[in-house]
Amino acid sequence: LYRNRRQALARVKERLAESRYVDTIGVTDTAVLLAEKYGADVKKAELAAIFHDYAKYRPKEEMKSIIIEQNMPKELLEFHSEMWHAPVGAYLVEKEVGITDPEVLSAIYYHTTGRVGMTLLEKIIYLADYIEPGRNFPGVNEVRKLAEQGLNKALMQAFKNTISFLVSKGSAIYPDTFYAYNDLVQKKTMEE
């Protein structure tokens, strides 16, 4: 399909603003490093990272239509449209790009929300997007350090930061994110 990284990046570049393309390269490099460190499939991590923001600049109306037509959870429409590009992106990457690997598509689908029982690849893409070198916001350095110690520790902190940020703004929290955080906390408690 995409024989190399260059081809895949060229396909994505035409869909993204320059700053988002730079972000995509940062996410891709970070995903590859995390995949190598934690034993995930490096090629799948690279592919999912390259295409994770494929739908980022699609018109809201188009994304809304796809969510409805493809029977994606209707509750998505009740939350900030900033999240829509992830599930819509997974659909469009399959339909327009021809990537059919369910692990890759799932990692794209959940890269903004997380979910209960995340796969290794889903965790890597979520975290890579959160900690890529271009990111600069309160708490990101702590999550970068935790990513050296363990994926679950880093993910828990990333979810905690996101939930705290949304609460401080008076914004609603997407249920999958809340449940993903609880899932990790409960697993940690059981391990102790």
mmCIF file with all atom_site columns, C-alpha atoms in Angstrom:
data_model
loop_
_atom_site.group_PDB
_atom_site.id
_atom_site.type_symbol
_atom_site.label_atom_id
_atom_site.label_alt_id
_atom_site.label_comp_id
_atom_site.label_asym_id
_atom_site.label_entity_id
_atom_site.label_seq_id
_atom_site.pdbx_PDB_ins_code
_atom_site.Cartn_x
_atom_site.Cartn_y
_atom_site.Cartn_z
_atom_site.occupancy
_atom_site.B_iso_or_equiv
_atom_site.pdbx_formal_charge
_atom_site.auth_seq_id
_atom_site.auth_comp_id
_atom_site.auth_asym_id
_atom_site.auth_atom_id
_atom_site.pdbx_PDB_model_num
ATOM 1   C CA . LEU A 1 1   ? 0.000   0.000  0.000  1.00 0.00 ? 1   LEU A CA 1
ATOM 2   C CA . TYR A 1 2   ? 2.526   2.578  1.188  1.00 0.00 ? 2   TYR A CA 1
ATOM 3   C CA . ARG A 1 3   ? 5.925   1.102  0.566  1.00 0.00 ? 3   ARG A CA 1
ATOM 4   C CA . ASN A 1 4   ? 7.632   3.736  2.632  1.00 0.00 ? 4   ASN A CA 1
ATOM 5   C CA . ARG A 1 5   ? 7.213   6.561  5.075  1.00 0.00 ? 5   ARG A CA 1
ATOM 6   C CA . ARG A 1 6   ? 7.891   9.218  2.427  1.00 0.00 ? 6   ARG A CA 1
ATOM 7   C CA . GLN A 1 7   ? 4.958   8.107  0.270  1.00 0.00 ? 7   GLN A CA 1
ATOM 8   C CA . ALA A 1 8   ? 2.574   7.988  3.211  1.00 0.00 ? 8   ALA A CA 1
ATOM 9   C CA . LEU A 1 9   ? 3.672   11.422 4.455  1.00 0.00 ? 9   LEU A CA 1
ATOM 10  C CA . ALA A 1 10  ? 3.234   12.866 0.956  1.00 0.00 ? 10  ALA A CA 1
ATOM 11  C CA . ARG A 1 11  ? -0.363  11.570 0.924  1.00 0.00 ? 11  ARG A CA 1
ATOM 12  C CA . VAL A 1 12  ? -1.071  13.190 4.296  1.00 0.00 ? 12  VAL A CA 1
ATOM 13  C CA . LYS A 1 13  ? 0.747   16.458 3.567  1.00 0.00 ? 13  LYS A CA 1
ATOM 14  C CA . GLU A 1 14  ? -1.812  17.492 0.947  1.00 0.00 ? 14  GLU A CA 1
ATOM 15  C CA . ARG A 1 15  ? -4.563  17.279 3.607  1.00 0.00 ? 15  ARG A CA 1
ATOM 16  C CA . LEU A 1 16  ? -2.856  19.179 6.433  1.00 0.00 ? 16  LEU A CA 1
ATOM 17  C CA . ALA A 1 17  ? -1.794  22.713 7.272  1.00 0.00 ? 17  ALA A CA 1
ATOM 18  C CA . GLU A 1 18  ? 2.012   23.056 7.481  1.00 0.00 ? 18  GLU A CA 1
ATOM 19  C CA . SER A 1 19  ? 2.008   23.290 11.298 1.00 0.00 ? 19  SER A CA 1
ATOM 20  C CA . ARG A 1 20  ? -0.129  20.139 11.545 1.00 0.00 ? 20  ARG A CA 1
ATOM 21  C CA . TYR A 1 21  ? 2.197   18.348 9.128  1.00 0.00 ? 21  TYR A CA 1
ATOM 22  C CA . VAL A 1 22  ? 5.157   19.205 11.371 1.00 0.00 ? 22  VAL A CA 1
ATOM 23  C CA . ASP A 1 23  ? 3.103   17.889 14.318 1.00 0.00 ? 23  ASP A CA 1
ATOM 24  C CA . THR A 1 24  ? 2.439   14.685 12.358 1.00 0.00 ? 24  THR A CA 1
ATOM 25  C CA . ILE A 1 25  ? 6.174   14.114 11.828 1.00 0.00 ? 25  ILE A CA 1
ATOM 26  C CA . GLY A 1 26  ? 6.733   14.660 15.575 1.00 0.00 ? 26  GLY A CA 1
ATOM 27  C CA . VAL A 1 27  ? 3.943   12.211 16.434 1.00 0.00 ? 27  VAL A CA 1
ATOM 28  C CA . THR A 1 28  ? 5.337   9.670  13.957 1.00 0.00 ? 28  THR A CA 1
ATOM 29  C CA . ASP A 1 29  ? 8.888   9.865  15.330 1.00 0.00 ? 29  ASP A CA 1
ATOM 30  C CA . THR A 1 30  ? 7.570   9.616  18.901 1.00 0.00 ? 30  THR A CA 1
ATOM 31  C CA . ALA A 1 31  ? 5.284   6.663  18.032 1.00 0.00 ? 31  ALA A CA 1
ATOM 32  C CA . VAL A 1 32  ? 8.210   4.775  16.472 1.00 0.00 ? 32  VAL A CA 1
ATOM 33  C CA . LEU A 1 33  ? 10.342  5.340  19.578 1.00 0.00 ? 33  LEU A CA 1
ATOM 34  C CA . LEU A 1 34  ? 7.528   4.229  21.902 1.00 0.00 ? 34  LEU A CA 1
ATOM 35  C CA . ALA A 1 35  ? 6.798   1.179  19.715 1.00 0.00 ? 35  ALA A CA 1
ATOM 36  C CA . GLU A 1 36  ? 10.466  0.166  19.826 1.00 0.00 ? 36  GLU A CA 1
ATOM 37  C CA . LYS A 1 37  ? 10.627  0.692  23.592 1.00 0.00 ? 37  LYS A CA 1
ATOM 38  C CA . TYR A 1 38  ? 7.408   -1.174 24.415 1.00 0.00 ? 38  TYR A CA 1
ATOM 39  C CA . GLY A 1 39  ? 7.517   -3.929 21.798 1.00 0.00 ? 39  GLY A CA 1
ATOM 40  C CA . ALA A 1 40  ? 4.718   -2.852 19.485 1.00 0.00 ? 40  ALA A CA 1
ATOM 41  C CA . ASP A 1 41  ? 4.731   -3.313 15.714 1.00 0.00 ? 41  ASP A CA 1
ATOM 42  C CA . VAL A 1 42  ? 6.858   -0.366 14.563 1.00 0.00 ? 42  VAL A CA 1
ATOM 43  C CA . LYS A 1 43  ? 5.424   -0.297 11.010 1.00 0.00 ? 43  LYS A CA 1
ATOM 44  C CA . LYS A 1 44  ? 1.854   -0.194 12.311 1.00 0.00 ? 44  LYS A CA 1
ATOM 45  C CA . ALA A 1 45  ? 2.752   2.526  14.818 1.00 0.00 ? 45  ALA A CA 1
ATOM 46  C CA . GLU A 1 46  ? 4.394   4.557  12.049 1.00 0.00 ? 46  GLU A CA 1
ATOM 47  C CA . LEU A 1 47  ? 1.398   4.155  9.718  1.00 0.00 ? 47  LEU A CA 1
ATOM 48  C CA . ALA A 1 48  ? -1.198  5.002  12.387 1.00 0.00 ? 48  ALA A CA 1
ATOM 49  C CA . ALA A 1 49  ? 0.818   8.045  13.467 1.00 0.00 ? 49  ALA A CA 1
ATOM 50  C CA . ILE A 1 50  ? 1.231   9.331  9.913  1.00 0.00 ? 50  ILE A CA 1
ATOM 51  C CA . PHE A 1 51  ? -2.506  9.120  9.260  1.00 0.00 ? 51  PHE A CA 1
ATOM 52  C CA . HIS A 1 52  ? -3.815  10.003 12.759 1.00 0.00 ? 52  HIS A CA 1
ATOM 53  C CA . ASP A 1 53  ? -4.902  13.528 11.756 1.00 0.00 ? 53  ASP A CA 1
ATOM 54  C CA . TYR A 1 54  ? -5.970  12.684 8.203  1.00 0.00 ? 54  TYR A CA 1
ATOM 55  C CA . ALA A 1 55  ? -9.471  14.163 8.694  1.00 0.00 ? 55  ALA A CA 1
ATOM 56  C CA . LYS A 1 56  ? -8.396  17.107 10.903 1.00 0.00 ? 56  LYS A CA 1
ATOM 57  C CA . TYR A 1 57  ? -9.328  19.775 8.345  1.00 0.00 ? 57  TYR A CA 1
ATOM 58  C CA . ARG A 1 58  ? -12.449 18.237 6.898  1.00 0.00 ? 58  ARG A CA 1
ATOM 59  C CA . PRO A 1 59  ? -15.482 20.535 7.085  1.00 0.00 ? 59  PRO A CA 1
ATOM 60  C CA . LYS A 1 60  ? -17.533 20.014 10.256 1.00 0.00 ? 60  LYS A CA 1
ATOM 61  C CA . GLU A 1 61  ? -20.669 19.306 8.222  1.00 0.00 ? 61  GLU A CA 1
ATOM 62  C CA . GLU A 1 62  ? -18.892 16.521 6.311  1.00 0.00 ? 62  GLU A CA 1
ATOM 63  C CA . MET A 1 63  ? -17.629 14.981 9.562  1.00 0.00 ? 63  MET A CA 1
ATOM 64  C CA . LYS A 1 64  ? -21.081 15.236 11.127 1.00 0.00 ? 64  LYS A CA 1
ATOM 65  C CA . SER A 1 65  ? -22.641 13.493 8.103  1.00 0.00 ? 65  SER A CA 1
ATOM 66  C CA . ILE A 1 66  ? -20.084 10.669 8.258  1.00 0.00 ? 66  ILE A CA 1
ATOM 67  C CA . ILE A 1 67  ? -20.699 10.161 11.996 1.00 0.00 ? 67  ILE A CA 1
ATOM 68  C CA . ILE A 1 68  ? -24.434 9.842  11.324 1.00 0.00 ? 68  ILE A CA 1
ATOM 69  C CA . GLU A 1 69  ? -24.190 7.776  8.092  1.00 0.00 ? 69  GLU A CA 1
ATOM 70  C CA . GLN A 1 70  ? -21.632 5.338  9.517  1.00 0.00 ? 70  GLN A CA 1
ATOM 71  C CA . ASN A 1 71  ? -23.618 4.791  12.726 1.00 0.00 ? 71  ASN A CA 1
ATOM 72  C CA . MET A 1 72  ? -20.789 6.029  14.920 1.00 0.00 ? 72  MET A CA 1
ATOM 73  C CA . PRO A 1 73  ? -21.848 6.819  18.498 1.00 0.00 ? 73  PRO A CA 1
ATOM 74  C CA . LYS A 1 74  ? -24.353 9.687  18.243 1.00 0.00 ? 74  LYS A CA 1
ATOM 75  C CA . GLU A 1 75  ? -23.030 11.074 21.549 1.00 0.00 ? 75  GLU A CA 1
ATOM 76  C CA . LEU A 1 76  ? -19.928 12.217 19.610 1.00 0.00 ? 76  LEU A CA 1
ATOM 77  C CA . LEU A 1 77  ? -22.099 15.013 18.215 1.00 0.00 ? 77  LEU A CA 1
ATOM 78  C CA . GLU A 1 78  ? -22.856 16.232 21.752 1.00 0.00 ? 78  GLU A CA 1
ATOM 79  C CA . PHE A 1 79  ? -19.149 16.887 22.398 1.00 0.00 ? 79  PHE A CA 1
ATOM 80  C CA . HIS A 1 80  ? -16.610 19.288 20.944 1.00 0.00 ? 80  HIS A CA 1
ATOM 81  C CA . SER A 1 81  ? -16.133 18.864 17.195 1.00 0.00 ? 81  SER A CA 1
ATOM 82  C CA . GLU A 1 82  ? -12.364 18.832 17.845 1.00 0.00 ? 82  GLU A CA 1
ATOM 83  C CA . MET A 1 83  ? -12.743 15.107 18.671 1.00 0.00 ? 83  MET A CA 1
ATOM 84  C CA . TRP A 1 84  ? -14.616 14.153 15.504 1.00 0.00 ? 84  TRP A CA 1
ATOM 85  C CA . HIS A 1 85  ? -11.560 13.935 13.252 1.00 0.00 ? 85  HIS A CA 1
ATOM 86  C CA . ALA A 1 86  ? -10.338 10.777 15.021 1.00 0.00 ? 86  ALA A CA 1
ATOM 87  C CA . PRO A 1 87  ? -13.274 8.399  14.346 1.00 0.00 ? 87  PRO A CA 1
ATOM 88  C CA . VAL A 1 88  ? -14.008 10.102 11.010 1.00 0.00 ? 88  VAL A CA 1
ATOM 89  C CA . GLY A 1 89  ? -10.306 9.841  10.144 1.00 0.00 ? 89  GLY A CA 1
ATOM 90  C CA . ALA A 1 90  ? -10.273 6.094  10.790 1.00 0.00 ? 90  ALA A CA 1
ATOM 91  C CA . TYR A 1 91  ? -13.234 5.721  8.422  1.00 0.00 ? 91  TYR A CA 1
ATOM 92  C CA . LEU A 1 92  ? -11.718 7.952  5.707  1.00 0.00 ? 92  LEU A CA 1
ATOM 93  C CA . VAL A 1 93  ? -8.261  6.384  5.946  1.00 0.00 ? 93  VAL A CA 1
ATOM 94  C CA . GLU A 1 94  ? -9.894  3.037  5.169  1.00 0.00 ? 94  GLU A CA 1
ATOM 95  C CA . LYS A 1 95  ? -12.205 4.398  2.454  1.00 0.00 ? 95  LYS A CA 1
ATOM 96  C CA . GLU A 1 96  ? -9.879  6.866  0.699  1.00 0.00 ? 96  GLU A CA 1
ATOM 97  C CA . VAL A 1 97  ? -6.395  5.576  1.474  1.00 0.00 ? 97  VAL A CA 1
ATOM 98  C CA . GLY A 1 98  ? -7.156  1.853  1.520  1.00 0.00 ? 98  GLY A CA 1
ATOM 99  C CA . ILE A 1 99  ? -5.616  1.014  4.897  1.00 0.00 ? 99  ILE A CA 1
ATOM 100 C CA . THR A 1 100 ? -7.663  -1.867 6.272  1.00 0.00 ? 100 THR A CA 1
ATOM 101 C CA . ASP A 1 101 ? -5.566  -3.060 9.220  1.00 0.00 ? 101 ASP A CA 1
ATOM 102 C CA . PRO A 1 102 ? -8.029  -3.012 12.151 1.00 0.00 ? 102 PRO A CA 1
ATOM 103 C CA . GLU A 1 103 ? -5.267  -2.264 14.700 1.00 0.00 ? 103 GLU A CA 1
ATOM 104 C CA . VAL A 1 104 ? -4.081  0.791  12.761 1.00 0.00 ? 104 VAL A CA 1
ATOM 105 C CA . LEU A 1 105 ? -7.632  2.048  12.211 1.00 0.00 ? 105 LEU A CA 1
ATOM 106 C CA . SER A 1 106 ? -8.509  1.547  15.869 1.00 0.00 ? 106 SER A CA 1
ATOM 107 C CA . ALA A 1 107 ? -5.413  3.495  16.980 1.00 0.00 ? 107 ALA A CA 1
ATOM 108 C CA . ILE A 1 108 ? -6.508  6.384  14.742 1.00 0.00 ? 108 ILE A CA 1
ATOM 109 C CA . TYR A 1 109 ? -10.121 6.120  15.963 1.00 0.00 ? 109 TYR A CA 1
ATOM 110 C CA . TYR A 1 110 ? -9.236  6.427  19.665 1.00 0.00 ? 110 TYR A CA 1
ATOM 111 C CA . HIS A 1 111 ? -6.286  8.826  19.521 1.00 0.00 ? 111 HIS A CA 1
ATOM 112 C CA . THR A 1 112 ? -8.291  11.751 20.943 1.00 0.00 ? 112 THR A CA 1
ATOM 113 C CA . THR A 1 113 ? -10.459 9.971  23.520 1.00 0.00 ? 113 THR A CA 1
ATOM 114 C CA . GLY A 1 114 ? -8.842  6.724  24.570 1.00 0.00 ? 114 GLY A CA 1
ATOM 115 C CA . ARG A 1 115 ? -11.121 3.912  25.749 1.00 0.00 ? 115 ARG A CA 1
ATOM 116 C CA . VAL A 1 116 ? -11.381 1.071  28.239 1.00 0.00 ? 116 VAL A CA 1
ATOM 117 C CA . GLY A 1 117 ? -9.016  -1.780 27.445 1.00 0.00 ? 117 GLY A CA 1
ATOM 118 C CA . MET A 1 118 ? -6.787  0.116  25.038 1.00 0.00 ? 118 MET A CA 1
ATOM 119 C CA . THR A 1 119 ? -4.468  -1.989 22.885 1.00 0.00 ? 119 THR A CA 1
ATOM 120 C CA . LEU A 1 120 ? -0.720  -1.415 22.973 1.00 0.00 ? 120 LEU A CA 1
ATOM 121 C CA . LEU A 1 121 ? -0.888  0.392  19.617 1.00 0.00 ? 121 LEU A CA 1
ATOM 122 C CA . GLU A 1 122 ? -3.805  2.598  20.744 1.00 0.00 ? 122 GLU A CA 1
ATOM 123 C CA . LYS A 1 123 ? -1.841  3.597  23.843 1.00 0.00 ? 123 LYS A CA 1
ATOM 124 C CA . ILE A 1 124 ? 1.234   4.429  21.783 1.00 0.00 ? 124 ILE A CA 1
ATOM 125 C CA . ILE A 1 125 ? -0.609  6.627  19.270 1.00 0.00 ? 125 ILE A CA 1
ATOM 126 C CA . TYR A 1 126 ? -2.584  8.428  21.992 1.00 0.00 ? 126 TYR A CA 1
ATOM 127 C CA . LEU A 1 127 ? 0.606   9.122  23.954 1.00 0.00 ? 127 LEU A CA 1
ATOM 128 C CA . ALA A 1 128 ? 2.734   9.983  20.920 1.00 0.00 ? 128 ALA A CA 1
ATOM 129 C CA . ASP A 1 129 ? 0.152   12.603 19.946 1.00 0.00 ? 129 ASP A CA 1
ATOM 130 C CA . TYR A 1 130 ? 0.136   13.938 23.496 1.00 0.00 ? 130 TYR A CA 1
ATOM 131 C CA . ILE A 1 131 ? 3.906   14.162 24.078 1.00 0.00 ? 131 ILE A CA 1
ATOM 132 C CA . GLU A 1 132 ? 5.385   14.798 20.616 1.00 0.00 ? 132 GLU A CA 1
ATOM 133 C CA . PRO A 1 133 ? 8.252   17.339 20.774 1.00 0.00 ? 133 PRO A CA 1
ATOM 134 C CA . GLY A 1 134 ? 6.191   20.266 19.437 1.00 0.00 ? 134 GLY A CA 1
ATOM 135 C CA . ARG A 1 135 ? 3.726   20.106 22.313 1.00 0.00 ? 135 ARG A CA 1
ATOM 136 C CA . ASN A 1 136 ? 4.133   22.701 25.011 1.00 0.00 ? 136 ASN A CA 1
ATOM 137 C CA . PHE A 1 137 ? 1.480   22.956 27.713 1.00 0.00 ? 137 PHE A CA 1
ATOM 138 C CA . PRO A 1 138 ? 1.321   22.505 31.500 1.00 0.00 ? 138 PRO A CA 1
ATOM 139 C CA . GLY A 1 139 ? 1.976   18.894 32.489 1.00 0.00 ? 139 GLY A CA 1
ATOM 140 C CA . VAL A 1 140 ? 3.394   17.648 29.173 1.00 0.00 ? 140 VAL A CA 1
ATOM 141 C CA . ASN A 1 141 ? 6.953   17.281 30.486 1.00 0.00 ? 141 ASN A CA 1
ATOM 142 C CA . GLU A 1 142 ? 5.750   15.171 33.395 1.00 0.00 ? 142 GLU A CA 1
ATOM 143 C CA . VAL A 1 143 ? 3.977   12.832 30.960 1.00 0.00 ? 143 VAL A CA 1
ATOM 144 C CA . ARG A 1 144 ? 7.124   12.665 28.788 1.00 0.00 ? 144 ARG A CA 1
ATOM 145 C CA . LYS A 1 145 ? 9.129   11.543 31.845 1.00 0.00 ? 145 LYS A CA 1
ATOM 146 C CA . LEU A 1 146 ? 6.476   8.994  32.816 1.00 0.00 ? 146 LEU A CA 1
ATOM 147 C CA . ALA A 1 147 ? 6.521   7.587  29.252 1.00 0.00 ? 147 ALA A CA 1
ATOM 148 C CA . GLU A 1 148 ? 10.103  6.504  29.971 1.00 0.00 ? 148 GLU A CA 1
ATOM 149 C CA . GLN A 1 149 ? 8.873   4.472  32.981 1.00 0.00 ? 149 GLN A CA 1
ATOM 150 C CA . GLY A 1 150 ? 5.702   2.906  31.649 1.00 0.00 ? 150 GLY A CA 1
ATOM 151 C CA . LEU A 1 151 ? 2.911   3.455  29.151 1.00 0.00 ? 151 LEU A CA 1
ATOM 152 C CA . ASN A 1 152 ? 0.103   3.083  31.679 1.00 0.00 ? 152 ASN A CA 1
ATOM 153 C CA . LYS A 1 153 ? 1.659   5.570  34.115 1.00 0.00 ? 153 LYS A CA 1
ATOM 154 C CA . ALA A 1 154 ? 2.065   8.117  31.327 1.00 0.00 ? 154 ALA A CA 1
ATOM 155 C CA . LEU A 1 155 ? -1.423  7.497  29.964 1.00 0.00 ? 155 LEU A CA 1
ATOM 156 C CA . MET A 1 156 ? -3.013  7.844  33.384 1.00 0.00 ? 156 MET A CA 1
ATOM 157 C CA . GLN A 1 157 ? -1.337  11.212 33.854 1.00 0.00 ? 157 GLN A CA 1
ATOM 158 C CA . ALA A 1 158 ? -2.281  12.339 30.332 1.00 0.00 ? 158 ALA A CA 1
ATOM 159 C CA . PHE A 1 159 ? -5.932  11.442 30.972 1.00 0.00 ? 159 PHE A CA 1
ATOM 160 C CA . LYS A 1 160 ? -5.799  13.101 34.386 1.00 0.00 ? 160 LYS A CA 1
ATOM 161 C CA . ASN A 1 161 ? -4.365  16.303 32.838 1.00 0.00 ? 161 ASN A CA 1
ATOM 162 C CA . THR A 1 162 ? -6.983  16.301 30.086 1.00 0.00 ? 162 THR A CA 1
ATOM 163 C CA . ILE A 1 163 ? -9.877  15.711 32.480 1.00 0.00 ? 163 ILE A CA 1
ATOM 164 C CA . SER A 1 164 ? -8.601  18.404 34.895 1.00 0.00 ? 164 SER A CA 1
ATOM 165 C CA . PHE A 1 165 ? -8.192  20.868 32.024 1.00 0.00 ? 165 PHE A CA 1
ATOM 166 C CA . LEU A 1 166 ? -11.732 20.213 30.752 1.00 0.00 ? 166 LEU A CA 1
ATOM 167 C CA . VAL A 1 167 ? -13.175 20.507 34.270 1.00 0.00 ? 167 VAL A CA 1
ATOM 168 C CA . SER A 1 168 ? -11.342 23.821 34.805 1.00 0.00 ? 168 SER A CA 1
ATOM 169 C CA . LYS A 1 169 ? -12.929 25.165 31.609 1.00 0.00 ? 169 LYS A CA 1
ATOM 170 C CA . GLY A 1 170 ? -16.385 23.886 32.535 1.00 0.00 ? 170 GLY A CA 1
ATOM 171 C CA . SER A 1 171 ? -16.339 21.567 29.514 1.00 0.00 ? 171 SER A CA 1
ATOM 172 C CA . ALA A 1 172 ? -17.959 18.161 29.262 1.00 0.00 ? 172 ALA A CA 1
ATOM 173 C CA . ILE A 1 173 ? -15.724 15.083 29.379 1.00 0.00 ? 173 ILE A CA 1
ATOM 174 C CA . TYR A 1 174 ? -16.287 12.431 26.734 1.00 0.00 ? 174 TYR A CA 1
ATOM 175 C CA . PRO A 1 175 ? -17.298 9.206  28.527 1.00 0.00 ? 175 PRO A CA 1
ATOM 176 C CA . ASP A 1 176 ? -14.609 7.048  26.842 1.00 0.00 ? 176 ASP A CA 1
ATOM 177 C CA . THR A 1 177 ? -11.886 9.308  28.264 1.00 0.00 ? 177 THR A CA 1
ATOM 178 C CA . PHE A 1 178 ? -13.323 9.167  31.751 1.00 0.00 ? 178 PHE A CA 1
ATOM 179 C CA . TYR A 1 179 ? -13.766 5.379  31.563 1.00 0.00 ? 179 TYR A CA 1
ATOM 180 C CA . ALA A 1 180 ? -10.251 4.918  30.129 1.00 0.00 ? 180 ALA A CA 1
ATOM 181 C CA . TYR A 1 181 ? -8.813  6.802  33.112 1.00 0.00 ? 181 TYR A CA 1
ATOM 182 C CA . ASN A 1 182 ? -10.874 4.732  35.586 1.00 0.00 ? 182 ASN A CA 1
ATOM 183 C CA . ASP A 1 183 ? -9.848  1.518  33.829 1.00 0.00 ? 183 ASP A CA 1
ATOM 184 C CA . LEU A 1 184 ? -6.152  2.334  34.246 1.00 0.00 ? 184 LEU A CA 1
ATOM 185 C CA . VAL A 1 185 ? -6.587  3.410  37.883 1.00 0.00 ? 185 VAL A CA 1
ATOM 186 C CA . GLN A 1 186 ? -8.448  0.181  38.699 1.00 0.00 ? 186 GLN A CA 1
ATOM 187 C CA . LYS A 1 187 ? -5.822  -1.974 36.959 1.00 0.00 ? 187 LYS A CA 1
ATOM 188 C CA . LYS A 1 188 ? -3.065  -0.159 38.871 1.00 0.00 ? 188 LYS A CA 1
ATOM 189 C CA . THR A 1 189 ? -4.931  -0.732 42.150 1.00 0.00 ? 189 THR A CA 1
ATOM 190 C CA . MET A 1 190 ? -5.230  -4.444 41.375 1.00 0.00 ? 190 MET A CA 1
ATOM 191 C CA . GLU A 1 191 ? -1.506  -4.671 40.609 1.00 0.00 ? 191 GLU A CA 1
ATOM 192 C CA . GLU A 1 192 ? -0.517  -3.098 43.942 1.00 0.00 ? 192 GLU A CA 1
#
